mmCIF file of C-alpha atoms and ligand atoms in Angstrom:
data_model
loop_
_atom_site.group_PDB
_atom_site.id
_atom_site.type_symbol
_atom_site.label_atom_id
_atom_site.label_comp_id
_atom_site.label_asym_id
_atom_site.label_seq_id
_atom_site.Cartn_x
_atom_site.Cartn_y
_atom_site.Cartn_z
ATOM 1 C CA UNK C 672 0.000 0.000 0.000
ATOM 2 C CA UNK C 673 1.420 3.364 -1.073
ATOM 3 C CA UNK C 674 0.928 5.810 1.793
ATOM 4 C CA UNK C 675 1.963 9.408 1.029
ATOM 5 C CA UNK C 676 2.216 12.451 3.229
ATOM 6 C CA UNK C 677 1.606 15.951 1.887
ATOM 7 C CA UNK C 678 2.995 18.227 4.626
ATOM 8 C CA UNK C 679 2.745 21.968 4.966
ATOM 9 C CA UNK C 680 1.560 24.963 6.932
ATOM 10 C CA UNK C 681 -1.640 25.433 4.901
ATOM 11 C CA UNK C 682 -2.371 28.847 6.458
ATOM 12 C CA UNK C 683 -4.858 28.646 4.716
ATOM 13 C CA UNK C 684 -5.255 25.981 2.022
ATOM 14 C CA UNK C 685 -5.429 27.436 -1.526
ATOM 15 C CA UNK C 686 -6.523 26.086 -4.914
ATOM 16 C CA UNK C 687 -2.802 25.493 -5.591
ATOM 17 C CA UNK C 688 -2.644 23.054 -2.651
ATOM 18 C CA UNK C 689 -5.917 21.429 -3.741
ATOM 19 C CA UNK C 690 -4.494 20.842 -7.214
ATOM 20 C CA UNK C 691 -1.491 19.045 -5.660
ATOM 21 C CA UNK C 692 -3.811 17.010 -3.391
ATOM 22 C CA UNK C 693 -5.927 16.006 -6.389
ATOM 23 C CA UNK C 694 -2.932 14.767 -8.356
ATOM 24 C CA UNK C 695 -1.169 13.164 -5.375
ATOM 25 C CA UNK C 696 -4.360 11.267 -4.509
ATOM 26 C CA UNK C 697 -4.170 9.579 -7.917
ATOM 27 C CA UNK C 698 -0.672 8.220 -7.357
ATOM 28 C CA UNK C 699 -1.250 7.142 -3.742
ATOM 29 C CA UNK C 700 -3.429 4.492 -2.163
ATOM 30 C CA UNK C 701 -3.753 6.692 0.883
ATOM 31 C CA UNK C 702 -2.787 10.361 1.133
ATOM 32 C CA UNK C 703 -2.427 12.157 4.448
ATOM 33 C CA UNK C 704 -2.406 15.941 4.350
ATOM 34 C CA UNK C 705 -0.254 16.774 7.375
ATOM 35 C CA UNK C 706 -0.528 20.215 8.934
ATOM 36 C CA UNK C 707 2.501 21.368 10.888
ATOM 37 C CA UNK C 708 1.642 22.463 14.416
ATOM 38 C CA UNK C 709 4.512 24.791 15.176
ATOM 39 C CA UNK C 710 3.787 27.292 17.988
ATOM 40 C CA UNK C 711 7.042 29.101 17.115
ATOM 41 C CA UNK C 712 5.826 29.925 13.607
ATOM 42 C CA UNK C 713 3.265 32.733 13.597
ATOM 43 C CA UNK C 714 0.188 31.620 11.713
ATOM 44 C CA UNK C 715 -3.111 33.396 11.102
ATOM 45 C CA UNK C 716 -5.233 30.305 11.743
ATOM 46 C CA UNK C 717 -4.962 27.807 14.596
ATOM 47 C CA UNK C 718 -3.943 24.316 13.538
ATOM 48 C CA UNK C 719 -7.510 23.020 14.199
ATOM 49 C CA UNK C 720 -8.927 25.709 11.890
ATOM 50 C CA UNK C 721 -6.399 24.896 9.162
ATOM 51 C CA UNK C 722 -7.370 21.204 9.430
ATOM 52 C CA UNK C 723 -11.076 22.088 9.294
ATOM 53 C CA UNK C 724 -10.596 24.056 6.051
ATOM 54 C CA UNK C 725 -8.641 21.168 4.498
ATOM 55 C CA UNK C 726 -11.292 18.687 5.636
ATOM 56 C CA UNK C 727 -13.901 20.698 3.769
ATOM 57 C CA UNK C 728 -11.732 20.827 0.626
ATOM 58 C CA UNK C 729 -11.068 17.051 0.554
ATOM 59 C CA UNK C 730 -14.537 15.805 1.387
ATOM 60 C CA UNK C 731 -15.063 14.250 -2.063
ATOM 61 C CA UNK C 732 -11.855 12.170 -1.888
ATOM 62 C CA UNK C 733 -12.105 8.647 -0.448
ATOM 63 C CA UNK C 734 -8.362 8.148 -0.007
ATOM 64 C CA UNK C 735 -7.389 11.547 1.430
ATOM 65 C CA UNK C 736 -7.390 12.523 5.090
ATOM 66 C CA UNK C 737 -6.016 15.367 7.192
ATOM 67 C CA UNK C 738 -4.085 15.366 10.465
ATOM 68 C CA UNK C 739 -1.819 17.732 12.340
ATOM 69 C CA UNK C 740 1.698 16.822 13.402
ATOM 70 C CA UNK C 741 4.531 18.265 15.397
ATOM 71 C CA UNK C 742 8.206 17.421 15.634
ATOM 72 C CA UNK C 743 10.117 15.955 12.731
ATOM 73 C CA UNK C 744 8.249 15.192 9.519
ATOM 74 C CA UNK C 745 10.130 11.921 9.018
ATOM 75 C CA UNK C 746 9.163 10.709 12.512
ATOM 76 C CA UNK C 747 5.552 11.445 11.657
ATOM 77 C CA UNK C 748 5.915 9.680 8.292
ATOM 78 C CA UNK C 749 7.445 6.652 10.037
ATOM 79 C CA UNK C 750 4.571 6.532 12.548
ATOM 80 C CA UNK C 751 2.114 6.415 9.643
ATOM 81 C CA UNK C 752 4.024 3.770 7.671
ATOM 82 C CA UNK C 753 4.501 6.302 4.871
ATOM 83 C CA UNK C 754 7.609 6.488 2.728
ATOM 84 C CA UNK C 755 6.545 9.097 0.215
ATOM 85 C CA UNK C 756 6.505 12.824 0.909
ATOM 86 C CA UNK C 757 4.729 15.002 -1.628
ATOM 87 C CA UNK C 758 5.738 18.616 -2.210
ATOM 88 C CA UNK C 759 4.595 21.081 -4.834
ATOM 89 C CA UNK C 760 7.086 23.143 -6.839
ATOM 90 C CA UNK C 761 5.771 26.436 -8.182
ATOM 91 C CA UNK C 762 8.962 27.864 -9.641
ATOM 92 C CA UNK C 763 12.734 27.472 -9.685
ATOM 93 C CA UNK C 764 12.889 29.749 -6.633
ATOM 94 C CA UNK C 765 11.147 27.031 -4.571
ATOM 95 C CA UNK C 766 13.703 24.455 -5.587
ATOM 96 C CA UNK C 767 16.678 25.348 -3.380
ATOM 97 C CA UNK C 768 14.667 25.187 -0.153
ATOM 98 C CA UNK C 769 12.801 22.072 -1.246
ATOM 99 C CA UNK C 770 16.034 20.302 -2.174
ATOM 100 C CA UNK C 771 17.472 21.076 1.257
ATOM 101 C CA UNK C 772 14.307 19.818 2.960
ATOM 102 C CA UNK C 773 14.183 16.612 0.911
ATOM 103 C CA UNK C 774 17.887 15.843 1.356
ATOM 104 C CA UNK C 775 17.713 16.494 5.109
ATOM 105 C CA UNK C 776 14.697 14.227 5.448
ATOM 106 C CA UNK C 777 16.485 11.455 3.576
ATOM 107 C CA UNK C 778 19.602 11.829 5.712
ATOM 108 C CA UNK C 779 17.494 11.348 8.829
ATOM 109 C CA UNK C 780 15.336 8.553 7.411
ATOM 110 C CA UNK C 781 16.611 6.835 4.290
ATOM 111 C CA UNK C 782 13.379 4.976 3.581
ATOM 112 C CA UNK C 783 11.581 8.189 2.671
ATOM 113 C CA UNK C 784 11.446 9.649 -0.826
ATOM 114 C CA UNK C 785 10.160 13.065 -1.808
ATOM 115 C CA UNK C 786 8.067 13.334 -4.948
ATOM 116 C CA UNK C 787 7.815 16.838 -6.392
ATOM 117 C CA UNK C 788 4.725 17.717 -8.372
ATOM 118 C CA UNK C 789 4.901 20.820 -10.540
ATOM 119 C CA UNK C 790 2.141 23.181 -9.543
ATOM 120 C CA UNK C 791 -0.338 23.726 -12.341
ATOM 121 C CA UNK C 792 0.768 26.869 -14.231
ATOM 122 C CA UNK C 793 -2.634 28.377 -13.418
ATOM 123 C CA UNK C 794 -1.609 28.498 -9.735
ATOM 124 C CA UNK C 795 2.133 29.029 -10.076
ATOM 125 C CA UNK C 796 1.940 32.551 -8.600
ATOM 126 C CA UNK C 797 -0.258 31.551 -5.682
ATOM 127 C CA UNK C 798 0.705 31.280 -2.018
ATOM 128 C CA UNK C 799 -1.145 31.433 1.299
ATOM 129 C CA UNK C 800 0.742 34.669 2.131
ATOM 130 C CA UNK C 801 -0.407 36.360 -1.085
ATOM 131 C CA UNK C 802 -4.002 35.301 -0.414
ATOM 132 C CA UNK C 803 -3.841 36.771 3.113
ATOM 133 C CA UNK C 804 -2.437 40.048 1.762
ATOM 134 C CA UNK C 805 -5.212 40.374 -0.841
ATOM 135 C CA UNK C 806 -7.887 39.439 1.729
ATOM 136 C CA UNK C 807 -6.557 42.041 4.202
ATOM 137 C CA UNK C 808 -7.009 44.722 1.541
ATOM 138 C CA UNK C 809 -10.556 43.530 0.707
ATOM 139 C CA UNK C 810 -9.514 42.141 -2.682
ATOM 140 C CA UNK C 811 -11.364 39.383 -4.510
ATOM 141 C CA UNK C 812 -9.907 36.030 -3.436
ATOM 142 C CA UNK C 813 -12.499 33.802 -5.119
ATOM 143 C CA UNK C 814 -9.953 32.591 -7.696
ATOM 144 C CA UNK C 815 -7.503 31.608 -4.955
ATOM 145 C CA UNK C 816 -9.444 29.760 -2.251
ATOM 146 C CA UNK C 817 -12.721 27.858 -1.769
ATOM 147 C CA UNK C 818 -15.825 29.768 -0.583
ATOM 148 C CA UNK C 819 -15.457 28.009 2.816
ATOM 149 C CA UNK C 820 -11.911 29.360 3.239
ATOM 150 C CA UNK C 821 -12.920 32.765 1.895
ATOM 151 C CA UNK C 822 -15.616 33.050 4.608
ATOM 152 C CA UNK C 823 -13.158 31.996 7.320
ATOM 153 C CA UNK C 824 -10.642 34.602 6.107
ATOM 154 C CA UNK C 825 -13.249 37.358 6.090
ATOM 155 C CA UNK C 826 -14.324 36.409 9.613
ATOM 156 C CA UNK C 827 -10.828 36.285 11.086
ATOM 157 C CA UNK C 828 -9.863 39.569 9.398
ATOM 158 C CA UNK C 829 -13.171 41.232 10.374
ATOM 159 C CA UNK C 830 -14.003 41.996 6.729
HETATM 160 O O1 PNS B 1015 4.073 24.878 3.847
HETATM 161 P P1 PNS B 1015 5.491 24.972 4.343
HETATM 162 O O2 PNS B 1015 5.575 25.958 5.478
HETATM 163 O O3 PNS B 1015 6.461 25.255 3.241
HETATM 164 O O4 PNS B 1015 5.863 23.501 4.952
HETATM 165 C C1 PNS B 1015 7.126 23.255 5.519
HETATM 166 C C2 PNS B 1015 7.151 21.898 6.226
HETATM 167 C C3 PNS B 1015 6.012 21.770 7.228
HETATM 168 C C4 PNS B 1015 7.032 20.793 5.219
HETATM 169 C C5 PNS B 1015 8.531 21.766 6.959
HETATM 170 O O5 PNS B 1015 8.772 22.924 7.699
HETATM 171 C C6 PNS B 1015 8.623 20.562 7.884
HETATM 172 O O6 PNS B 1015 8.618 19.438 7.445
HETATM 173 N N1 PNS B 1015 8.674 20.830 9.213
HETATM 174 C C7 PNS B 1015 8.716 19.790 10.223
HETATM 175 C C8 PNS B 1015 10.052 19.800 10.952
HETATM 176 C C9 PNS B 1015 11.092 18.987 10.204
HETATM 177 O O7 PNS B 1015 10.914 17.804 9.964
HETATM 178 N N2 PNS B 1015 12.243 19.616 9.873
HETATM 179 C C10 PNS B 1015 13.344 18.902 9.253
HETATM 180 C C11 PNS B 1015 13.410 19.041 7.762
HETATM 181 S S1 PNS B 1015 14.151 20.580 7.383
#
């Protein structure tokens, strides 16, 4: 059974992430979207809220689930019996950081492989930070996130 982990901050989940989830779900028997719970990293949404938004976005997928994790990603992957990590690459600028992450993970746990999926060109400019900036300034975010996420953003930003 091919168990894959798609880790990230997802603060909040965007259509770019959903595109990666969709494609990763097709090459995995079971896909776990893993939300990093890192109190040291300032996030807009609590980890439970980030999971709730992902849960809504994946409700039509039978083989996708969401969980939060803390500590090392490879320890979490090991605990789930997963040896594939999925990451999206939007542009060359993502590559250096992603390479470092993937190589570090493999040094710590050599049974794990990272599979990079190229973000659909339609979403190659998109990031959670950009979405938050546009939402803060009352811009239209309907092309970036689901209506569920859009409502949550408006509520948290008092818009
Ligand atoms: O969405 P992000 O913020 O780019 O995701 C980064 C993430 C969560 C994949 C990465 O920070 C991570 O795996 N953190 C867990 C801690 C860890 O395992 N660090 C060692 C590898 S550098």
